[in-house]
Amino acid sequence: MSKILVFGHKNPDTDAITSAIAYAYYLEQKGEEAEAVALGEVNEETQFALDKFGYQAPRVVDKVANETDTVALVDHNEAQQSVDDRDLVSIHSVVDHHRIANFETADPIFYLARPYGCSQTIIYSLFQEADIAIPENLAGLMLSAIISDTLLFKSPTTTAADEKVGQALAEIAGVDLQAYGLELLKSGTNVADKSAEEIADGDAKSFEMGNHTIRIGQINVVEVSDVLDRKEEILAEMQRLSVDNDYEAFLLIVTNILSNDSEGLVVGKEDLVPAFQTAFNGQVTDKQIALPGVVSRKKQVVPSLTTEIESL
Amino acid sequence: MSKILVFGHKNPDTDAITSAIAYAYYLEQKGEEAEAVALGEVNEETQFALDKFGYQAPRVVDKVANETDTVALVDHNEAQQSVDDRDLVSIHSVVDHHRIANFETADPIFYLARPYGCSQTIIYSLFQEADIAIPENLAGLMLSAIISDTLLFKSPTTTAADEKVGQALAEIAGVDLQAYGLELLKSGTNVADKSAEEIADGDAKSFEMGNHTIRIGQINVVEVSDVLDRKEEILAEMQRLSVDNDYEAFLLIVTNILSNDSEGLVVGKEDLVPAFQTAFNGQVTDKQIALPGVVSRKKQVVPSLTTEIESL
């Protein structure tokens, strides 16, 4: 077996990047040779966390079979969110907190999923079980992912385990959870310097729902108008991306991290629109739909949209 | 949420039955309402273990949505090995030691798979983590599954964890591991009273390999001739089952639990035969192929056969 390459999903967010770093460190402590890599460039929020705790961004790869025969997945499992040549390598293990779909192995493997708010909360439990100490700077990095994924414990995906582990990690890292948390979340909200493509697609993932490919992006802001002022430009970009990549619909969730509400922008096939309206109990008007109280793509968007699109 | 029904795979073996009992007990200790059920009648070996440790066989169900909205799976995950109406209920959790395939959820769940020889070895670790004591009779039942799945630690699926947990459970249960182990394994080898269908299909599972449905059964004996003396009758039954259920091939692995070798009986489409010969590096002669050193369907049969059939 060659070195295990560890990575999170495409369009990596803070959990995808830092969970790869934490799990690769864990595997090395367990005697494996492992390296964290990334399936894309880090975003501003993640760079802020890496800088704060003295880490380099993992190197970006777009295939793996040319350099290893074994990989480990964190923070994802679905094939279309993973490395393109995954079929050519063995999967050593998976640590994830998402639904399981489009995932298959030929052999039994270690697979640990828990319905927690963040992959790092699960990885923390692996460190605990194996009695491996978490270095101060790694604790800070792991904490950053929990803050990011749970919107500082405001998202409905947050569990008691996330809060408990977040507090433990803040203590190890020696940071003020609330103050650092808000600082971290705000670091990712500057959209002025972002292109329309970065806004729409920077954090987007593809989902297979009843034979339809649906793209769902999300962006955090402190003022929804920062994005909506550029609505036409962003919708045009979502349309272009849909045509180029055969997405049948593209939803961008614009989330206010202070009020914990969102607005949705939608482009796509006309016959899919009713599914969005039913799923979110609202009207799509001028390609926009209010998503009050919605902050979690995973918990408040994907399940209900999957149900509605599959029943079309 | 209604009561969680916990079950192993169809055609249940000792691990499927007893892991459902052990995991249901674990869930109850964690404050859930849970009941172990079975997707089929218990076999002789399992009945021997249940009698030895004072348990009743779980009631048999062929659907679940009529009585619950939530299930937990042990010792399997693939849809075709599970309850027929699984799509109508939510999956609370999965504890398994097989490859992952034909499995999908709408929401994040708890999924724990480890490449161990037996599901009970994983369930034991859950008891340990939660600091829940294992009652003496339950320990005996859990031990029985480990003995059964690992052929008393002789199968190549056996891991250090299985041996360690087996010894710990034998101590709790107060049984002599070697003596009880051989007694248990022999209890399942009486084929004289079994019909050809029970021999061929009693422990069989279906696998999807490259768009082909392949049925693979296994039977343990102390003399391979106990089965081979009835070869024509058994082949005819395998042929009948294949026609009735659209299996494109049916392999029966006849395993000598003392010598740890097997003979394979094969019926199926002619163009699939080469895949069997390549996978097992031998000749199919008179619908029979020698499988020296093969005792594990999961580790020594399914992966290589999957590879060969997919590359046809």
XYZ file of C-alpha atoms in Angstrom:
624
model
C 0.000 0.000 0.000
C 1.316 3.423 -0.913
C 0.743 6.589 1.100
C -2.901 7.241 1.968
C -4.110 10.492 0.438
C -6.794 12.069 2.634
C -9.236 14.610 1.227
C -12.631 16.241 1.645
C -15.124 17.164 -1.074
C -14.669 19.283 -4.186
C -15.127 23.026 -3.665
C -13.675 22.486 -0.213
C -14.965 24.399 2.786
C -13.307 24.726 6.167
C -14.507 21.297 7.353
C -13.344 19.528 4.173
C -9.851 21.046 4.362
C -9.227 20.855 8.089
C -10.775 17.399 8.540
C -8.339 16.100 5.926
C -5.486 17.643 7.922
C -6.793 16.295 11.255
C -7.568 12.794 9.975
C -4.207 12.517 8.161
C -2.511 13.488 11.446
C -4.604 10.862 13.286
C -3.688 8.151 10.741
C -0.003 9.031 11.059
C -0.232 8.724 14.846
C -1.768 5.283 14.265
C 1.289 4.270 12.225
C -0.023 4.879 8.687
C 1.699 7.050 6.108
C -0.857 9.706 5.188
C -1.025 13.126 3.531
C -3.866 15.649 3.480
C -4.636 17.003 0.015
C -7.491 19.128 -1.360
C -9.824 18.879 -4.348
C -9.730 22.643 -4.879
C -8.308 25.925 -3.609
C -9.182 27.001 -0.066
C -11.748 29.753 0.441
C -11.152 32.973 2.381
C -12.616 31.682 5.619
C -10.465 28.551 5.516
C -7.350 30.611 4.692
C -8.123 32.788 7.712
C -8.207 29.700 9.952
C -5.050 28.210 8.422
C -3.186 31.506 8.930
C -4.458 31.887 12.485
C -3.131 28.481 13.535
C 0.009 28.386 11.410
C -0.885 25.859 8.709
C -0.230 25.778 4.967
C -3.117 24.980 2.635
C -2.907 21.340 1.452
C -1.732 20.897 -2.128
C -4.529 20.681 -4.689
C -4.983 17.491 -6.733
C -7.525 16.667 -9.418
C -6.639 12.987 -9.643
C -4.980 10.535 -7.279
C -4.388 7.200 -9.035
C -1.186 8.542 -10.583
C 0.419 8.760 -7.148
C -1.336 6.325 -4.781
C -3.521 3.236 -4.654
C -5.297 4.140 -1.414
C -7.331 7.123 -0.255
C -9.338 8.147 2.796
C -12.402 10.359 2.503
C -13.523 12.953 5.005
C -16.625 15.137 5.007
C -18.157 13.473 1.936
C -18.870 10.128 0.357
C -20.889 10.764 -2.824
C -18.955 10.001 -6.007
C -19.787 13.236 -7.795
C -18.386 15.270 -4.868
C -15.197 13.217 -4.751
C -12.056 12.877 -6.818
C -12.807 11.999 -10.455
C -10.657 8.857 -10.606
C -11.826 7.360 -7.326
C -12.831 4.127 -9.058
C -9.161 3.438 -9.756
C -8.064 3.342 -6.094
C -9.042 1.584 -2.868
C -10.849 3.475 -0.157
C -9.118 2.953 3.195
C -11.796 4.636 5.273
C -14.502 7.276 5.403
C -15.322 9.721 8.199
C -18.361 11.781 7.336
C -21.512 13.485 8.597
C -23.602 13.544 5.400
C -26.254 11.244 3.960
C -24.817 8.160 2.243
C -25.384 7.931 -1.525
C -23.520 7.036 -4.707
C -21.004 5.162 -2.616
C -19.894 1.595 -3.100
C -16.868 -0.519 -2.214
C -15.713 -3.974 -3.328
C -14.314 -4.819 0.113
C -15.303 -4.127 3.705
C -13.789 -0.878 4.998
C -13.874 1.360 8.049
C -16.797 3.747 7.594
C -17.862 6.043 10.395
C -20.741 8.443 9.899
C -22.558 10.238 12.661
C -25.372 12.760 12.234
C -23.321 15.529 13.846
C -22.948 19.104 12.673
C -19.315 18.704 11.641
C -16.893 15.947 10.624
C -14.367 17.242 13.166
C -16.688 16.317 16.022
C -16.419 12.697 14.842
C -12.655 12.909 14.318
C -12.297 14.299 17.851
C -13.967 11.104 19.157
C -11.418 9.008 17.240
C -8.574 10.896 18.938
C -10.277 10.298 22.307
C -10.801 6.565 21.732
C -7.213 6.055 20.641
C -5.953 8.256 23.477
C -4.014 10.484 21.058
C -3.386 14.056 22.232
C -4.527 16.883 19.934
C -1.825 19.549 19.465
C -2.845 23.136 20.307
C -2.764 24.432 16.737
C -4.614 21.411 15.348
C -7.312 21.922 18.003
C -7.746 25.493 16.739
C -8.113 24.248 13.181
C -10.653 21.576 14.171
C -12.607 24.146 16.167
C -12.715 26.427 13.116
C -14.535 23.744 11.134
C -17.114 23.234 13.876
C -17.762 26.998 14.037
C -18.020 27.152 10.247
C -20.343 24.164 9.793
C -22.637 25.013 12.709
C -22.572 28.800 12.181
C -21.293 29.106 15.752
C -23.867 26.568 17.019
C -26.790 28.445 15.399
C -27.496 25.961 12.611
C -30.158 23.281 13.230
C -27.484 20.738 12.313
C -25.769 21.504 15.628
C -25.823 18.653 18.155
C -24.910 18.552 21.830
C -21.751 16.697 20.781
C -20.672 19.591 18.524
C -21.063 22.109 21.337
C -19.231 19.933 23.842
C -16.363 19.150 21.477
C -16.213 22.790 20.333
C -15.758 23.929 23.920
C -13.106 21.271 24.599
C -11.181 22.269 21.473
C -11.393 25.992 22.309
C -9.827 25.190 25.646
C -6.983 23.168 24.100
C -6.432 25.891 21.482
C -6.629 28.669 24.041
C -9.074 30.835 22.090
C -12.252 32.671 23.091
C -14.918 30.664 21.293
C -17.459 33.467 20.743
C -14.998 36.180 19.766
C -12.947 33.947 17.460
C -16.093 32.350 16.096
C -17.596 35.629 14.893
C -14.222 36.764 13.542
C -13.900 33.523 11.553
C -17.435 33.621 10.135
C -17.043 37.256 9.063
C -13.753 36.458 7.321
C -15.680 34.528 4.696
C -18.386 37.105 4.022
C -16.548 39.623 1.873
C -18.215 39.281 -1.500
C -17.070 42.603 -2.987
C -13.852 41.088 -4.325
C -15.515 37.881 -5.536
C -16.533 37.177 -9.117
C -20.104 36.082 -9.842
C -18.795 32.558 -10.411
C -17.022 32.528 -7.050
C -20.198 33.678 -5.324
C -22.478 31.160 -7.039
C -20.202 28.172 -7.347
C -17.434 28.648 -4.772
C -19.112 26.363 -2.228
C -21.514 24.516 -4.540
C -22.118 20.770 -4.600
C -23.989 18.580 -7.073
C -26.775 16.254 -5.960
C -28.532 13.481 -7.859
C -32.260 13.718 -7.144
C -34.577 11.342 -9.001
C -32.357 11.286 -12.118
C -31.923 15.056 -12.078
C -28.599 16.751 -11.377
C -29.172 19.678 -9.052
C -26.417 22.138 -8.137
C -26.701 23.841 -4.765
C -24.363 26.617 -3.660
C -24.305 28.603 -0.458
C -22.657 31.864 0.518
C -22.512 33.523 3.914
C -22.925 37.280 4.214
C -23.599 39.883 6.864
C -25.911 41.788 4.474
C -27.986 39.841 1.925
C -27.975 42.947 -0.284
C -24.226 42.500 -0.817
C -25.204 39.635 -3.107
C -28.688 40.686 -4.267
C -27.336 43.989 -5.618
C -25.548 41.821 -8.191
C -28.482 39.475 -8.755
C -28.679 39.671 -12.587
C -24.966 39.070 -13.023
C -25.055 36.104 -10.622
C -28.166 34.548 -12.204
C -26.528 34.799 -15.624
C -23.466 33.019 -14.269
C -25.620 30.275 -12.686
C -27.340 29.856 -16.059
C -24.002 29.588 -17.853
C -22.682 27.029 -15.339
C -25.879 24.980 -15.683
C -25.582 24.841 -19.472
C -21.872 24.024 -19.389
C -22.227 21.267 -16.778
C -25.707 19.864 -17.486
C -27.172 20.971 -14.171
C -30.953 20.867 -14.492
C -31.360 23.409 -11.720
C -29.024 25.606 -9.702
C -29.971 26.997 -6.292
C -27.807 29.571 -4.536
C -28.532 29.996 -0.835
C -27.505 33.450 0.393
C -27.281 33.177 4.177
C -27.196 36.056 6.634
C -24.981 34.714 9.417
C -26.252 37.325 11.889
C -30.017 36.922 11.398
C -29.790 33.224 10.392
C -32.160 33.662 7.424
C -31.518 33.066 3.727
C -32.669 34.132 0.299
C -32.547 31.620 -2.545
C -31.710 32.333 -6.177
C -32.905 29.664 -8.610
C -32.330 28.929 -12.286
C -33.251 25.739 -14.087
C -35.863 23.836 -16.011
C -39.329 25.323 -15.615
C -40.887 21.971 -14.673
C -38.595 21.718 -11.648
C -39.693 25.063 -10.165
C -42.821 23.670 -8.405
C -40.590 21.284 -6.456
C -38.647 24.242 -5.052
C -41.853 26.036 -4.093
C -43.294 23.010 -2.325
C -40.025 22.095 -0.647
C -39.570 25.583 0.796
C -43.215 26.509 1.141
C -42.904 29.744 -0.823
C -43.085 31.406 -4.245
C -40.267 31.703 -6.739
C -40.639 35.297 -7.996
C -38.086 36.778 -10.399
C -35.986 33.642 -9.790
C -35.829 34.411 -6.064
C -37.424 32.664 -3.084
C -37.374 33.630 0.597
C -35.917 30.962 2.876
C -36.680 32.256 6.378
C -34.801 30.402 9.113
C -32.860 28.323 6.587
C -29.115 28.145 7.195
C -28.339 24.480 6.570
C -28.106 23.091 3.034
C -27.740 19.582 4.411
C -30.623 19.594 6.844
C -33.050 22.225 5.599
C -32.582 22.089 1.829
C -31.362 18.751 0.462
C -33.822 16.342 2.170
C -37.026 18.268 1.361
C -35.874 19.142 -2.153
C -34.900 15.513 -2.784
C -38.344 14.363 -1.688
C -40.141 16.894 -3.890
C -38.017 16.360 -6.997
C -38.218 12.580 -6.698
C -42.013 12.796 -6.520
C -42.364 14.992 -9.634
C -40.656 7.893 16.185
C -42.074 4.443 16.797
C -40.141 1.483 18.122
C -36.918 0.762 16.261
C -36.981 -2.669 14.642
C -33.469 -4.125 14.473
C -32.606 -6.904 12.031
C -29.829 -8.605 10.101
C -29.923 -9.896 6.521
C -32.340 -12.287 4.859
C -31.488 -15.967 5.266
C -30.137 -15.050 8.675
C -27.039 -16.706 10.091
C -25.856 -16.638 13.692
C -24.315 -13.162 13.333
C -27.436 -11.681 11.729
C -29.727 -13.024 14.451
C -27.577 -12.421 17.514
C -26.292 -9.020 16.402
C -29.907 -7.880 16.133
C -30.487 -9.100 19.701
C -27.278 -7.486 21.005
C -27.762 -4.162 19.191
C -31.428 -3.927 20.244
C -30.313 -4.496 23.845
C -27.642 -1.801 23.422
C -30.174 0.689 22.013
C -32.548 -0.008 24.893
C -29.755 0.665 27.385
C -29.200 3.972 25.571
C -32.847 4.878 26.145
C -34.370 3.885 22.793
C -37.309 1.559 22.382
C -36.020 -1.292 20.212
C -36.908 -4.859 19.257
C -34.827 -7.482 17.483
C -36.641 -9.212 14.622
C -35.478 -11.565 11.864
C -35.919 -11.714 8.089
C -36.215 -15.494 8.167
C -36.204 -18.577 10.382
C -33.062 -19.329 12.374
C -30.774 -22.129 11.208
C -29.718 -25.102 13.320
C -26.450 -23.577 14.471
C -28.175 -20.385 15.597
C -30.889 -22.382 17.378
C -28.142 -24.285 19.192
C -26.634 -20.999 20.421
C -30.032 -19.544 21.398
C -30.867 -22.707 23.398
C -27.456 -22.771 25.053
C -27.807 -19.232 26.404
C -31.536 -19.231 27.070
C -32.885 -17.004 24.280
C -35.971 -17.273 22.085
C -35.566 -16.824 18.352
C -36.693 -13.309 17.279
C -40.052 -13.173 15.525
C -39.857 -13.309 11.735
C -41.083 -10.366 9.659
C -41.201 -9.910 5.894
C -42.130 -6.253 5.985
C -41.768 -3.497 8.567
C -43.553 -0.331 7.413
C -46.865 -1.689 8.709
C -45.594 -1.479 12.282
C -42.769 1.067 12.488
C -41.238 4.072 10.730
C -37.674 3.417 11.871
C -35.294 0.492 11.557
C -31.693 -0.312 12.423
C -29.626 -2.665 10.288
C -26.964 -5.036 11.543
C -24.674 -7.346 9.589
C -25.800 -6.068 6.179
C -26.534 -2.919 4.227
C -27.288 -3.940 0.627
C -30.926 -3.421 -0.343
C -31.436 -6.856 -1.876
C -30.313 -8.512 1.375
C -32.598 -6.329 3.498
C -36.299 -6.074 4.187
C -38.340 -5.595 0.999
C -40.106 -2.399 2.103
C -37.031 -0.635 3.437
C -37.649 2.379 1.201
C -40.786 3.133 3.206
C -39.011 3.625 6.551
C -36.133 5.660 7.979
C -32.862 3.975 8.818
C -31.782 4.910 12.344
C -28.344 3.317 12.125
C -26.224 0.603 10.565
C -23.588 -1.586 12.226
C -21.937 -3.855 9.689
C -18.751 -5.552 8.569
C -19.484 -6.014 4.848
C -18.705 -3.975 1.746
C -21.053 -1.019 1.223
C -23.275 -1.174 -1.871
C -26.877 -0.526 -2.917
C -27.292 1.626 0.138
C -28.559 5.183 0.227
C -30.187 7.505 2.742
C -31.925 10.877 2.438
C -30.566 12.106 5.768
C -27.312 11.737 7.695
C -27.356 8.678 9.978
C -25.068 6.762 12.308
C -23.196 4.230 10.183
C -20.388 2.185 11.647
C -18.592 -0.366 9.528
C -15.290 -1.954 10.388
C -13.462 -4.618 8.364
C -13.709 -7.129 11.215
C -14.659 -10.782 10.991
C -17.991 -10.338 12.767
C -20.546 -7.604 13.471
C -20.514 -8.545 17.162
C -16.897 -7.432 17.460
C -18.044 -3.946 16.455
C -21.103 -4.054 18.741
C -18.824 -5.068 21.627
C -16.857 -1.835 21.066
C -20.095 0.173 21.297
C -20.859 -1.412 24.671
C -17.306 -0.569 25.799
C -17.493 3.059 24.644
C -20.844 3.619 26.341
C -19.651 1.760 29.452
C -22.634 -0.623 29.316
C -22.098 -4.029 30.952
C -22.796 -7.115 28.819
C -24.955 -9.719 30.632
C -23.483 -13.230 30.853
C -26.010 -14.881 28.517
C -25.763 -12.077 25.945
C -21.970 -12.428 25.983
C -22.397 -16.120 25.133
C -24.666 -15.246 22.219
C -22.278 -12.593 20.906
C -19.376 -15.046 21.212
C -21.347 -17.596 19.196
C -21.540 -15.204 16.257
C -17.802 -14.546 16.340
C -17.086 -18.299 16.383
C -19.537 -18.810 13.526
C -18.329 -15.984 11.291
C -14.605 -16.633 11.830
C -14.871 -20.458 11.878
C -13.269 -20.355 15.329
C -10.656 -17.814 14.159
C -9.597 -19.948 11.167
C -11.191 -17.783 8.454
C -8.955 -15.166 6.758
C -11.601 -12.620 7.741
C -10.474 -12.988 11.360
C -8.791 -9.911 12.816
C -6.866 -9.413 16.052
C -9.928 -7.548 17.335
C -12.170 -10.613 16.776
C -9.815 -12.846 18.744
C -9.449 -10.359 21.580
C -13.186 -9.693 21.847
C -13.944 -13.427 21.508
C -11.720 -14.180 24.473
C -13.226 -11.370 26.540
C -16.771 -12.592 25.775
C -15.870 -16.224 26.587
C -14.678 -15.034 29.959
C -17.884 -13.071 30.665
C -20.005 -15.995 29.461
C -17.942 -18.520 31.420
C -17.483 -20.964 28.522
C -14.427 -22.817 27.206
C -13.877 -21.103 23.865
C -12.313 -24.040 21.971
C -14.651 -26.733 23.275
C -17.819 -24.657 22.850
C -16.579 -23.341 19.516
C -16.220 -26.772 17.945
C -19.524 -27.904 19.458
C -21.295 -24.858 17.947
C -19.756 -25.242 14.490
C -20.618 -28.944 14.360
C -24.219 -28.202 15.343
C -24.752 -26.573 11.951
C -23.206 -29.314 9.819
C -25.912 -31.963 9.838
C -27.080 -31.995 6.239
C -28.799 -35.420 6.297
C -32.088 -33.894 7.445
C -31.863 -30.892 5.105
C -33.669 -30.576 1.796
C -31.670 -29.698 -1.314
C -33.151 -26.200 -1.150
C -32.072 -25.767 2.468
C -28.549 -26.876 1.581
C -28.233 -24.640 -1.476
C -30.178 -21.596 -0.398
C -30.347 -21.699 3.406
C -27.452 -19.258 3.802
C -27.426 -17.755 0.295
C -27.169 -14.061 -0.554
C -27.648 -12.197 -3.827
C -24.988 -9.889 -5.202
C -25.155 -7.386 -8.060
C -21.972 -7.702 -10.121
C -21.677 -5.646 -13.303
C -25.446 -5.781 -13.961
C -25.599 -9.522 -13.250
C -27.425 -10.982 -10.251
C -25.281 -13.696 -8.725
C -26.515 -15.932 -5.896
C -23.898 -17.311 -3.539
C -24.679 -19.877 -0.858
C -22.414 -21.539 1.647
C -22.792 -24.616 3.804
C -20.465 -25.911 6.498
C -19.812 -29.638 6.796
C -17.359 -32.007 8.464
C -17.284 -34.211 5.328
C -17.670 -32.614 1.874
C -19.091 -35.915 0.629
C -22.175 -35.370 2.831
C -23.193 -32.796 0.241
C -21.480 -34.087 -2.907
C -23.243 -37.446 -2.594
C -26.427 -35.467 -3.384
C -24.816 -33.314 -6.061
C -27.322 -33.881 -8.900
C -30.312 -33.161 -6.666
C -28.697 -29.996 -5.317
C -27.629 -28.735 -8.780
C -31.185 -29.254 -10.033
C -32.489 -27.216 -7.117
C -29.945 -24.443 -7.769
C -31.072 -24.431 -11.390
C -34.735 -24.194 -10.365
C -34.037 -21.346 -7.920
C -32.059 -19.491 -10.612
C -34.917 -19.709 -13.094
C -37.538 -18.728 -10.530
C -35.574 -15.743 -9.205
C -33.618 -14.558 -12.275
C -30.222 -15.403 -10.818
C -27.763 -15.472 -13.711
C -25.452 -17.750 -11.777
C -25.624 -19.643 -8.490
C -22.517 -20.740 -6.604
C -22.729 -23.028 -3.579
C -19.604 -23.123 -1.430
C -19.349 -26.402 0.510
C -16.882 -25.745 3.309
C -15.113 -28.370 5.391
C -14.796 -26.679 8.793
C -12.053 -29.063 9.920
C -9.724 -28.880 6.883
C -10.734 -25.298 5.961
C -11.083 -26.100 2.256
C -14.163 -25.846 0.030
C -15.697 -27.293 -3.106
C -17.854 -25.071 -5.294
C -20.977 -26.115 -7.207
C -21.921 -23.743 -10.031
C -24.930 -23.358 -12.298
C -25.635 -20.400 -14.543
C -25.191 -18.791 -17.928
C -22.367 -20.375 -19.913
C -20.733 -17.030 -20.661
C -20.268 -16.379 -16.939
C -18.315 -19.603 -16.324
C -14.929 -18.177 -17.410
C -15.260 -15.519 -14.694
C -15.557 -18.238 -12.042
C -12.523 -20.066 -13.419
C -10.374 -16.951 -13.479
C -11.577 -15.733 -10.083
C -10.763 -19.041 -8.395
C -7.871 -20.062 -10.624
C -9.331 -23.468 -11.477
C -11.516 -25.443 -13.859
C -15.270 -25.876 -13.632
C -15.747 -29.583 -14.427
C -19.190 -31.195 -14.191
C -20.406 -27.931 -12.599
C -17.883 -28.314 -9.780
C -14.718 -26.351 -8.952
C -12.144 -26.956 -6.219
C -11.693 -24.034 -3.850
C -8.658 -25.009 -1.784
C -8.154 -22.817 1.281
C -11.392 -20.929 0.647
C -13.664 -20.537 3.685
C -14.823 -16.919 3.410
C -17.499 -15.882 0.937
C -16.945 -12.243 1.816
C -13.176 -12.119 1.546
C -12.192 -14.958 -0.790
C -15.170 -15.176 -3.139
C -17.132 -11.945 -3.593
C -14.270 -9.486 -4.328
C -12.470 -11.615 -6.948
C -15.715 -12.773 -8.557
C -16.995 -9.182 -8.692
C -13.804 -8.077 -10.429
C -13.958 -10.881 -13.000
C -17.672 -10.582 -13.762
C -17.455 -6.806 -14.070
C -14.615 -7.166 -16.588
C -16.463 -9.671 -18.812
